[in-house]
Coordinates of C-alpha atoms in Angstrom, one line a residue:
M2 CA -13.6 6.8 -25.0
W3 CA -14.5 10.2 -25.9
V4 CA -18.1 10.1 -24.9
A5 CA -16.9 9.3 -21.6
V6 CA -14.2 11.8 -21.3
I7 CA -16.9 14.7 -22.7
L8 CA -19.6 13.3 -20.0
V9 CA -17.0 13.4 -17.1
V10 CA -15.8 16.9 -18.2
V11 CA -19.3 18.4 -18.3
S12 CA -20.3 16.3 -15.1
S13 CA -17.3 17.5 -13.0
C14 CA -17.6 21.0 -14.0
L15 CA -21.2 21.0 -13.2
I16 CA -20.9 19.1 -10.0
Y17 CA -17.8 20.9 -8.9
Y18 CA -19.6 24.4 -9.5
F19 CA -22.7 23.3 -7.2
A20 CA -20.6 21.2 -4.9
T21 CA -18.4 24.3 -4.2
K22 CA -21.3 26.7 -3.5
K23 CA -22.9 24.1 -1.1
S24 CA -19.5 23.2 0.4
K25 CA -18.9 26.9 1.3
S26 CA -22.0 27.0 3.4
V27 CA -21.2 24.0 5.1
W28 CA -17.6 24.7 6.1
K29 CA -18.9 28.4 7.2
K30 CA -21.5 27.0 9.3
N31 CA -19.2 24.4 10.9
G32 CA -16.4 27.4 11.8
V33 CA -13.9 25.8 9.3
H34 CA -11.7 28.1 7.2
Q35 CA -12.1 26.9 3.6
V36 CA -9.5 27.0 1.0
S37 CA -9.4 26.5 -2.5
G38 CA -7.5 23.5 -4.4
G39 CA -8.6 19.7 -5.4
G40 CA -11.3 20.8 -7.9
F41 CA -11.6 19.9 -11.5
M42 CA -8.3 21.5 -12.8
D43 CA -6.2 19.8 -10.2
Q44 CA -8.0 16.4 -10.7
F45 CA -7.5 16.6 -14.4
L46 CA -3.7 17.1 -13.8
V47 CA -3.6 14.2 -11.6
F48 CA -5.5 12.3 -14.2
I49 CA -2.8 13.2 -17.0
G50 CA 0.3 12.5 -14.7
K51 CA 1.2 15.7 -14.3
K52 CA 0.5 16.0 -10.6
T53 CA -0.4 13.9 -7.6
M54 CA -3.1 14.3 -4.9
M55 CA -0.3 14.6 -2.6
D56 CA 1.1 17.8 -4.3
I57 CA -2.4 19.4 -4.2
D58 CA -2.4 18.4 -0.2
D59 CA 1.3 19.8 0.2
V60 CA -0.2 23.3 -0.9
K61 CA -2.8 23.1 1.9
Y62 CA -0.5 21.7 4.6
N63 CA 2.3 24.5 3.9
M64 CA -0.4 27.1 3.8
L65 CA -1.6 25.5 7.6
E66 CA 1.9 25.7 8.5
K67 CA 2.2 29.4 7.9
S68 CA -1.0 30.5 9.4
G69 CA -0.8 28.2 12.5
E70 CA -4.2 26.4 12.0
K71 CA -4.9 23.0 12.5
Y72 CA -7.1 21.9 9.5
C73 CA -8.8 23.7 6.5
G74 CA -11.9 22.8 4.5
F75 CA -11.9 22.6 0.8
V76 CA -14.1 20.5 -2.1
D77 CA -13.3 18.3 -4.7
L78 CA -15.2 16.6 -7.2
V79 CA -17.0 14.6 -4.7
G80 CA -18.0 17.0 -2.2
N81 CA -16.3 18.4 1.4
C82 CA -13.5 17.3 2.5
L83 CA -11.2 18.3 5.8
L84 CA -7.6 18.1 5.8
V85 CA -6.1 17.6 9.0
K86 CA -2.7 18.6 10.3
D87 CA -2.8 18.5 14.0
L88 CA -1.8 14.8 15.5
E89 CA -3.8 14.8 18.4
I90 CA -7.0 15.2 16.1
L91 CA -5.8 12.7 13.8
K92 CA -5.4 10.5 17.0
K93 CA -9.2 10.9 17.7
I94 CA -10.3 10.1 13.8
L95 CA -8.1 7.3 13.4
I96 CA -8.8 5.5 17.0
K97 CA -10.7 7.1 19.7
D98 CA -13.5 8.4 17.8
F99 CA -12.8 5.4 15.1
D100 CA -16.9 4.7 15.0
Y101 CA -17.5 8.0 13.3
F102 CA -15.0 7.5 10.7
V103 CA -15.0 3.6 10.1
D104 CA -15.3 3.8 6.4
R105 CA -12.9 5.0 3.4
R106 CA -14.2 6.8 0.2
P107 CA -15.8 4.1 -1.9
F108 CA -13.1 2.9 -4.4
F109 CA -15.2 0.5 -6.8
S110 CA -18.6 1.3 -6.0
G111 CA -19.4 2.0 -9.6
T112 CA -17.7 -1.3 -11.1
R113 CA -20.0 -4.2 -12.3
E114 CA -17.2 -6.6 -11.0
P115 CA -18.3 -7.9 -7.6
L116 CA -14.9 -9.1 -6.5
M117 CA -13.6 -5.4 -6.8
Q118 CA -16.9 -4.4 -4.9
K119 CA -16.3 -6.8 -1.9
M120 CA -12.5 -6.6 -1.5
L121 CA -11.7 -5.5 2.1
F122 CA -10.6 -2.0 1.3
S123 CA -13.6 -1.3 -0.6
L124 CA -16.2 -2.6 1.9
L125 CA -18.0 -0.2 4.4
G126 CA -19.7 -0.5 7.7
D127 CA -20.5 -3.6 9.3
E128 CA -19.8 -5.8 6.6
W129 CA -16.0 -4.1 6.5
K130 CA -15.8 -4.8 10.4
G131 CA -17.2 -8.4 9.8
V132 CA -14.7 -9.2 7.1
R133 CA -11.6 -7.6 8.9
T134 CA -12.4 -9.4 12.2
S135 CA -12.4 -12.6 10.2
L136 CA -9.2 -11.9 8.5
T137 CA -7.0 -10.6 11.3
P138 CA -6.0 -13.9 12.5
T139 CA -4.5 -14.9 9.1
F140 CA -1.8 -12.2 9.5
T141 CA -0.5 -13.2 12.7
T142 CA 3.4 -13.8 13.1
G143 CA 2.6 -17.5 13.6
K144 CA 0.9 -17.7 10.2
I145 CA 3.3 -15.5 8.4
R146 CA 6.5 -17.7 9.9
R147 CA 4.8 -20.4 8.2
M148 CA 5.0 -18.8 4.8
M149 CA 9.0 -18.3 5.3
S150 CA 9.7 -21.3 3.2
S151 CA 8.0 -19.4 0.2
F152 CA 10.0 -16.0 0.5
N153 CA 13.2 -18.3 0.8
Q154 CA 12.3 -20.1 -2.2
V155 CA 11.8 -17.2 -4.5
G156 CA 14.5 -15.4 -3.1
H157 CA 17.0 -18.0 -4.0
T158 CA 15.6 -18.1 -7.4
W159 CA 16.1 -14.4 -7.6
V160 CA 19.7 -14.7 -6.7
K161 CA 20.4 -17.2 -8.9
H162 CA 18.6 -15.2 -11.9
F163 CA 21.0 -12.2 -11.1
N164 CA 24.1 -14.6 -11.2
K165 CA 22.9 -15.7 -14.4
K166 CA 22.7 -12.3 -15.7
I167 CA 26.3 -11.5 -14.7
D168 CA 27.5 -14.7 -16.1
E169 CA 25.9 -13.6 -19.6
S170 CA 27.5 -10.3 -19.4
S171 CA 30.7 -8.8 -20.9
S172 CA 31.9 -7.8 -17.7
S173 CA 31.8 -8.7 -14.0
S174 CA 28.6 -7.0 -13.6
A175 CA 25.1 -6.7 -14.9
K176 CA 22.6 -3.8 -15.8
I177 CA 19.2 -4.4 -14.9
N178 CA 15.6 -2.6 -14.8
I179 CA 15.1 -2.7 -11.3
Q180 CA 11.2 -2.2 -11.6
K181 CA 10.8 -5.0 -13.6
E182 CA 12.9 -7.5 -11.5
T183 CA 11.3 -6.3 -8.4
I184 CA 7.6 -7.0 -9.9
H185 CA 8.9 -10.3 -11.1
Y186 CA 9.9 -11.3 -7.3
T187 CA 6.9 -10.0 -5.7
V188 CA 4.6 -12.0 -8.4
D189 CA 6.3 -15.1 -7.5
V190 CA 6.1 -14.3 -3.6
I191 CA 2.2 -13.7 -4.0
A192 CA 1.6 -16.6 -6.4
S193 CA 3.2 -19.0 -3.9
S194 CA 1.8 -17.4 -0.7
V195 CA -1.6 -16.8 -1.8
F196 CA -2.3 -19.3 -4.6
G197 CA 0.1 -21.8 -3.3
M198 CA 1.9 -22.4 -6.7
N199 CA 5.2 -21.8 -8.7
A200 CA 4.7 -19.1 -11.1
G201 CA 7.9 -18.9 -12.4
T202 CA 7.7 -15.1 -13.2
I203 CA 11.4 -14.7 -12.3
D204 CA 13.0 -17.2 -15.0
D205 CA 10.4 -16.7 -17.6
P206 CA 8.6 -13.1 -17.6
K207 CA 6.2 -14.0 -20.3
S208 CA 4.5 -17.0 -18.2
V209 CA 0.6 -17.0 -18.4
F210 CA 0.5 -16.0 -14.8
A211 CA 3.0 -13.0 -15.2
R212 CA 1.1 -12.0 -18.5
M213 CA -2.4 -11.9 -16.4
T214 CA -0.8 -10.3 -13.4
L215 CA 0.2 -7.4 -15.6
R216 CA -3.0 -7.1 -17.4
L217 CA -4.7 -6.9 -14.0
Q218 CA -2.1 -4.2 -13.0
E219 CA -1.8 -2.5 -15.8
L220 CA -1.9 1.6 -15.2
S221 CA -2.7 3.1 -18.6
M222 CA -4.1 6.3 -19.1
W223 CA -7.5 5.2 -19.9
K224 CA -7.6 2.8 -17.1
L225 CA -6.8 5.8 -14.4
V226 CA -9.7 8.0 -16.3
K227 CA -11.8 5.0 -15.7
F228 CA -10.9 4.6 -12.1
G229 CA -11.5 8.1 -11.5
I230 CA -15.1 8.0 -13.0
S231 CA -15.9 5.1 -10.8
M232 CA -14.5 7.0 -7.7
N233 CA -16.3 10.3 -8.4
F234 CA -19.0 9.1 -10.6
P235 CA -20.2 5.5 -9.9
W236 CA -23.5 6.2 -11.7
L237 CA -21.8 7.0 -14.9
T238 CA -19.6 3.8 -14.8
D239 CA -22.6 1.9 -14.8
F240 CA -24.4 3.8 -17.6
L241 CA -21.3 3.4 -19.7
R242 CA -20.7 0.0 -18.9
L243 CA -17.0 0.5 -18.1
E244 CA -14.8 -2.4 -17.3
I245 CA -12.2 -1.2 -14.6
V246 CA -10.3 -4.3 -14.7
D247 CA -9.2 -6.8 -17.6
N248 CA -12.0 -9.1 -17.7
Q249 CA -10.0 -12.2 -18.9
A250 CA -7.6 -11.5 -16.2
M251 CA -10.1 -11.5 -13.6
V252 CA -11.7 -14.5 -14.9
F253 CA -8.2 -16.2 -14.6
F254 CA -7.5 -15.5 -11.3
R255 CA -11.3 -16.2 -10.2
D256 CA -10.9 -19.7 -11.7
L257 CA -7.6 -20.2 -9.5
M258 CA -9.2 -19.2 -6.3
V259 CA -12.4 -21.3 -6.7
Q260 CA -10.2 -24.5 -7.6
G261 CA -8.1 -23.6 -4.8
L262 CA -10.7 -23.0 -2.1
S263 CA -12.6 -25.9 -3.2
S264 CA -9.6 -28.4 -2.8
R265 CA -8.6 -27.1 0.4
M266 CA -12.3 -27.1 1.8
S267 CA -12.4 -30.7 1.0
G268 CA -9.1 -31.5 2.6
E269 CA -7.6 -32.9 -0.8
S270 CA -4.5 -30.7 -0.5
K271 CA -3.0 -28.3 2.1
R272 CA -0.2 -25.6 2.0
N273 CA 0.8 -22.7 4.1
D274 CA -0.5 -20.0 1.9
F275 CA -3.7 -17.7 2.3
I276 CA -6.0 -19.9 0.5
Q277 CA -5.2 -22.6 3.2
L278 CA -6.0 -19.7 5.8
I279 CA -9.0 -18.6 4.4
A280 CA -10.4 -22.2 4.4
E281 CA -9.2 -22.7 7.9
A282 CA -11.1 -19.4 8.9
R283 CA -14.2 -20.7 7.1
R284 CA -14.3 -23.9 9.2
G285 CA -13.6 -21.6 12.3
E286 CA -10.2 -23.4 12.9
L287 CA -8.2 -20.1 12.9
K288 CA -7.1 -18.6 15.8
D289 CA -5.6 -15.3 16.8
D290 CA -2.1 -16.5 18.3
D291 CA -0.2 -13.3 18.8
E292 CA 0.7 -10.6 21.6
L293 CA -0.1 -7.2 20.3
N294 CA 2.5 -4.2 20.5
D295 CA 0.9 -0.7 20.9
F296 CA 0.6 -0.2 17.0
E297 CA -1.5 -3.7 16.6
K298 CA -3.7 -3.0 19.9
D299 CA -4.9 0.4 18.6
A300 CA -5.8 -1.6 15.3
Q301 CA -8.4 -4.1 17.1
I302 CA -11.9 -3.2 16.5
K303 CA -14.0 -2.9 19.4
G304 CA -16.9 -4.9 19.0
G305 CA -20.0 -3.6 17.0
P306 CA -22.8 -5.1 14.9
G307 CA -21.7 -8.0 12.7
T308 CA -18.4 -8.8 14.0
K309 CA -19.3 -12.1 15.5
K310 CA -20.5 -13.5 11.9
N311 CA -17.9 -15.7 9.8
Y312 CA -18.4 -13.3 6.7
L313 CA -15.7 -15.6 4.8
N314 CA -18.7 -18.3 4.4
D315 CA -19.9 -16.0 1.7
D316 CA -18.1 -17.4 -1.7
I317 CA -17.9 -13.9 -3.0
L318 CA -16.5 -12.6 0.2
A319 CA -13.8 -15.0 0.3
Q320 CA -12.5 -14.9 -3.1
A321 CA -12.6 -11.3 -3.1
Q322 CA -10.2 -11.1 -0.1
L323 CA -7.7 -13.4 -2.0
I324 CA -7.9 -10.9 -5.1
G325 CA -7.7 -8.1 -2.6
F326 CA -4.4 -9.9 -1.0
F327 CA -2.9 -10.0 -4.5
F328 CA -3.9 -6.4 -5.5
A329 CA -2.6 -4.9 -2.4
G330 CA 0.7 -6.9 -2.2
F331 CA 2.0 -6.4 -5.7
S332 CA 2.7 -3.2 -7.1
T333 CA 3.0 -1.3 -3.9
T334 CA 5.2 -4.0 -2.4
S335 CA 7.3 -3.9 -5.6
N336 CA 7.6 -0.2 -5.8
V337 CA 9.0 -0.4 -2.1
I338 CA 11.9 -2.8 -3.1
A339 CA 12.7 -1.1 -6.2
W340 CA 13.1 2.3 -3.9
A341 CA 15.2 0.5 -1.5
A342 CA 17.5 -0.7 -4.3
Y343 CA 18.0 2.5 -5.8
V344 CA 18.6 4.2 -2.1
L345 CA 21.5 1.6 -1.6
A346 CA 22.9 2.1 -5.1
V347 CA 23.0 5.8 -4.4
H348 CA 24.2 5.5 -0.6
Q349 CA 27.1 3.1 -0.6
D350 CA 27.9 3.9 3.0
V351 CA 24.3 2.5 4.1
Q352 CA 24.6 -0.3 1.8
E353 CA 27.9 -1.4 3.4
K354 CA 26.6 -0.7 7.1
L355 CA 23.5 -2.7 6.1
R356 CA 25.5 -5.5 4.9
K357 CA 27.6 -5.7 7.9
E358 CA 24.8 -6.0 10.2
L359 CA 23.5 -8.6 8.1
D360 CA 26.7 -10.5 7.8
E361 CA 27.1 -10.2 11.6
K362 CA 23.5 -11.7 12.7
L363 CA 21.3 -13.1 9.8
F364 CA 23.9 -14.9 7.8
K365 CA 26.4 -15.7 10.5
D366 CA 26.2 -19.3 9.4
T367 CA 27.4 -19.1 5.9
K368 CA 26.6 -22.7 5.2
N369 CA 22.6 -21.8 5.3
D370 CA 21.4 -19.2 2.7
D371 CA 17.8 -19.6 4.2
I372 CA 16.6 -16.5 6.1
D373 CA 15.0 -17.1 9.7
Y374 CA 11.9 -15.5 10.5
D375 CA 12.7 -14.4 14.0
Q376 CA 16.2 -13.3 13.2
L377 CA 15.2 -11.1 10.4
N378 CA 13.1 -9.0 12.6
E379 CA 15.9 -8.6 15.1
H380 CA 18.1 -6.2 13.0
V381 CA 18.0 -2.6 14.1
Y382 CA 19.8 -1.1 11.2
L383 CA 17.7 -2.9 8.7
D384 CA 14.5 -1.7 10.3
M385 CA 15.9 1.8 10.5
F386 CA 16.8 1.5 6.6
L387 CA 13.4 0.4 5.7
S388 CA 11.6 2.9 8.1
E389 CA 13.3 5.5 6.1
V390 CA 12.5 4.2 2.6
L391 CA 9.0 4.2 3.8
R392 CA 9.0 7.5 5.3
K393 CA 10.3 9.1 2.1
Y394 CA 8.6 7.1 -0.4
P395 CA 5.3 5.6 1.2
P396 CA 3.1 3.5 -0.5
L397 CA 0.4 6.1 0.0
G398 CA 1.0 9.2 0.3
R399 CA -2.6 10.4 1.7
L400 CA -5.1 8.6 3.7
E401 CA -8.7 9.3 3.7
R402 CA -11.9 8.5 6.3
M403 CA -15.1 9.3 5.7
C404 CA -17.5 10.7 8.1
A405 CA -20.2 8.5 8.9
K406 CA -22.7 10.6 11.1
D407 CA -22.1 14.1 12.3
Y408 CA -19.0 14.6 14.3
H409 CA -18.3 17.3 16.9
D410 CA -15.1 17.4 19.3
P411 CA -16.0 19.4 22.5
E412 CA -12.1 19.5 23.0
T413 CA -11.0 21.5 19.8
G414 CA -14.8 22.6 18.7
L415 CA -14.0 21.0 15.6
K416 CA -17.7 19.7 13.5
I417 CA -17.7 17.4 10.7
S418 CA -20.7 17.0 8.5
K419 CA -22.0 13.5 7.9
G420 CA -20.5 12.4 4.4
S421 CA -17.5 14.7 4.6
V422 CA -14.0 13.1 3.4
V423 CA -11.3 13.5 6.2
V424 CA -7.8 13.6 4.2
I425 CA -4.8 12.6 5.9
P426 CA -1.6 14.3 4.5
V427 CA 1.0 11.5 5.3
Q428 CA 3.4 12.8 2.7
G429 CA 3.5 16.3 4.5
I430 CA 3.5 14.7 8.1
H431 CA 6.5 12.5 6.7
N432 CA 8.2 15.6 5.5
D433 CA 7.5 18.2 8.4
T434 CA 10.9 19.4 9.8
R435 CA 9.4 19.5 13.2
Y436 CA 9.6 15.8 13.3
Y437 CA 12.4 15.0 11.4
E438 CA 15.4 16.9 11.4
H439 CA 16.5 16.2 7.7
P440 CA 13.1 15.4 5.7
D441 CA 14.8 16.1 2.3
K442 CA 17.7 13.7 2.8
F443 CA 17.8 9.8 3.2
Y444 CA 18.8 9.6 6.6
P445 CA 18.1 6.1 8.3
E446 CA 19.2 7.8 11.5
H447 CA 15.7 9.2 12.0
F448 CA 14.5 6.0 13.1
T449 CA 17.2 5.2 16.0
P450 CA 15.3 3.5 19.0
E451 CA 16.0 6.5 20.8
K452 CA 14.4 9.0 18.3
K453 CA 11.5 6.6 17.8
S454 CA 10.6 6.4 21.4
E455 CA 10.6 10.4 21.7
R456 CA 8.6 10.9 18.7
N457 CA 4.6 10.8 18.6
S458 CA 3.8 7.7 16.7
Y459 CA 1.4 9.9 14.3
T460 CA 4.3 11.3 12.7
Y461 CA 4.9 8.0 10.7
L462 CA 2.0 6.8 8.7
P463 CA 3.3 4.4 5.7
F464 CA 0.6 1.5 6.7
G465 CA -2.2 4.2 8.3
H466 CA -3.2 3.8 11.8
G467 CA -6.0 2.4 14.0
P468 CA -8.5 -0.4 13.2
R469 CA -8.6 0.6 9.5
N470 CA -4.8 0.2 9.0
C471 CA -3.3 -2.0 6.4
I472 CA -4.1 -5.5 7.6
G473 CA -1.0 -6.9 5.6
M474 CA 1.4 -5.0 7.2
R475 CA 3.7 -7.8 8.8
F476 CA 3.7 -9.9 5.6
A477 CA 4.6 -6.9 3.4
L478 CA 7.6 -6.0 5.7
V479 CA 8.8 -9.4 5.9
E480 CA 8.6 -9.9 2.0
V481 CA 10.6 -6.3 1.6
K482 CA 13.0 -7.4 4.3
S483 CA 13.4 -10.8 2.6
A484 CA 14.4 -9.3 -0.7
I485 CA 16.8 -6.6 0.6
A486 CA 18.4 -9.3 2.5
H487 CA 19.2 -11.6 -0.3
L488 CA 20.1 -8.8 -2.4
V489 CA 22.7 -7.3 -0.1
K490 CA 24.2 -10.5 0.9
N491 CA 25.2 -11.6 -2.5
F492 CA 25.8 -8.5 -4.5
K493 CA 26.8 -5.2 -4.5
V494 CA 24.4 -2.6 -6.0
E495 CA 25.7 0.9 -8.0
P496 CA 24.3 3.2 -9.9
T497 CA 25.0 3.4 -13.6
E498 CA 25.5 6.3 -16.2
K499 CA 21.8 6.1 -16.6
T500 CA 20.7 6.3 -13.2
P501 CA 19.3 9.8 -12.3
I502 CA 20.8 11.2 -9.3
P503 CA 18.5 12.9 -7.8
M504 CA 15.5 11.0 -8.6
K505 CA 12.7 12.3 -10.7
E506 CA 9.7 10.4 -9.4
R507 CA 6.7 9.4 -11.5
P508 CA 3.7 10.8 -10.1
V509 CA 0.8 8.3 -10.0
G510 CA -2.6 9.3 -8.2
L511 CA -1.9 8.7 -4.6
G512 CA 1.8 8.0 -4.8
V513 CA 5.0 8.3 -6.3
Q514 CA 6.4 5.2 -8.5
I515 CA 9.9 4.3 -9.5
P516 CA 10.5 5.1 -13.2
D517 CA 9.8 2.4 -15.5
N518 CA 13.3 2.1 -17.0
L519 CA 15.4 2.7 -13.9
E520 CA 18.8 1.2 -14.5
L521 CA 21.0 0.0 -11.5
K522 CA 24.2 -2.1 -11.9
I523 CA 24.9 -5.5 -9.6
S524 CA 28.2 -7.3 -9.4
R525 CA 28.8 -10.4 -6.9
R526 CA 30.0 -8.7 -3.8
N527 CA 33.7 -9.4 -2.4
K528 CA 33.3 -11.6 0.6

């Protein structure tokens, strides 16, 4: 470990020194003001959990706010970066001129695990376009509606689990570690909807599936360091033969995927899960059956080389997308649900208003505890509440796009050199008083239908925007809404004497995580 750390420190210092000198000439040539920040010391503070990347971005965002400039250049450990604050320029980068900004910065280019390299968010260029095009029909409304039984089954198990905890307590309520409880919920949802199996994590947190999931998702300090090495120095990852993910866990999930795909391709079994959808896509049977809203129309890929080929016929690519669903749908979603539960606990007025809406609409038929997909998506206040949770606690507080070829915008005069990384400061935009009147407060009224219609859509980016947005957005929203609905219908959520108010977030790289030991209290609601 120490050999790797020393090599990283020395390499970082040398690369940063020479990159800074080169960057100054590049940005000066392009007429872009360069600022400091984002270099070795900032990255080191991110590695040790003292800062997030958004803290670094916020300094630049506020600097631009004062100067009135639309963007600024800087250099990080990899090279040239441009932080863009102007919404119209962001629209060009994310949609209008997307062909110049197809790629993200490579995440796992240095890893020796092929499934990590071939996950959708790791892919580049035409290969990304082809896989994204093949996968898009798996996330339509109709396909996710087919999985609603999985959400309901896990939701009912979650409710029974909480009732059991209350029964076993010495009072009429139970104290819970909300992060652990939401992790167990999302693991069971993912197990059912991706692999078509009942993991039983809610009832047995020490099950094999649960243990392998936690091994795969563990974020130790050393793992964060290895991830940083892979991202910034892929050659060093290969040289030191560093394993970024747990090999035993990876083998476990790979075997599940291989067995599942083989069974579905042969027609031996059929379930409403993502393995089934991948099998149908490989056979050319999957169709896009949706009418698209404006956000989804912006996400469409406009042709391009490679998009006619069915990339999912490649075994590694198909398996990689399933493991990618698992990665993307686990930790980020459980974190959002935990934040939602915390907000409900400390804002009782919001909880009561949400409960009233759910009782009057979704749970009007008291004899049926199942949640209907279409009804779930017709709740105005639930949408307002969740949108505000995602504004204050976005899964990713910054987005990145890599410039694929030299770019010039004649309208603004902006020039970006090939290989530069465009940084989109999601956290800064989400907390800008020009767009949100009370950015420091939890205020669902930011998202009334009237306010949303008046506001530029690029002021809200929890799932990104354009063709490279989060492909699983619909699935994630249904998963979170279902969890919230089951929780609010059956229980009252409150803080305990140990619940921090206000919250002290736990910085982790590109986001803020709910604290590991956050305690909340649940009791059966008075109906």
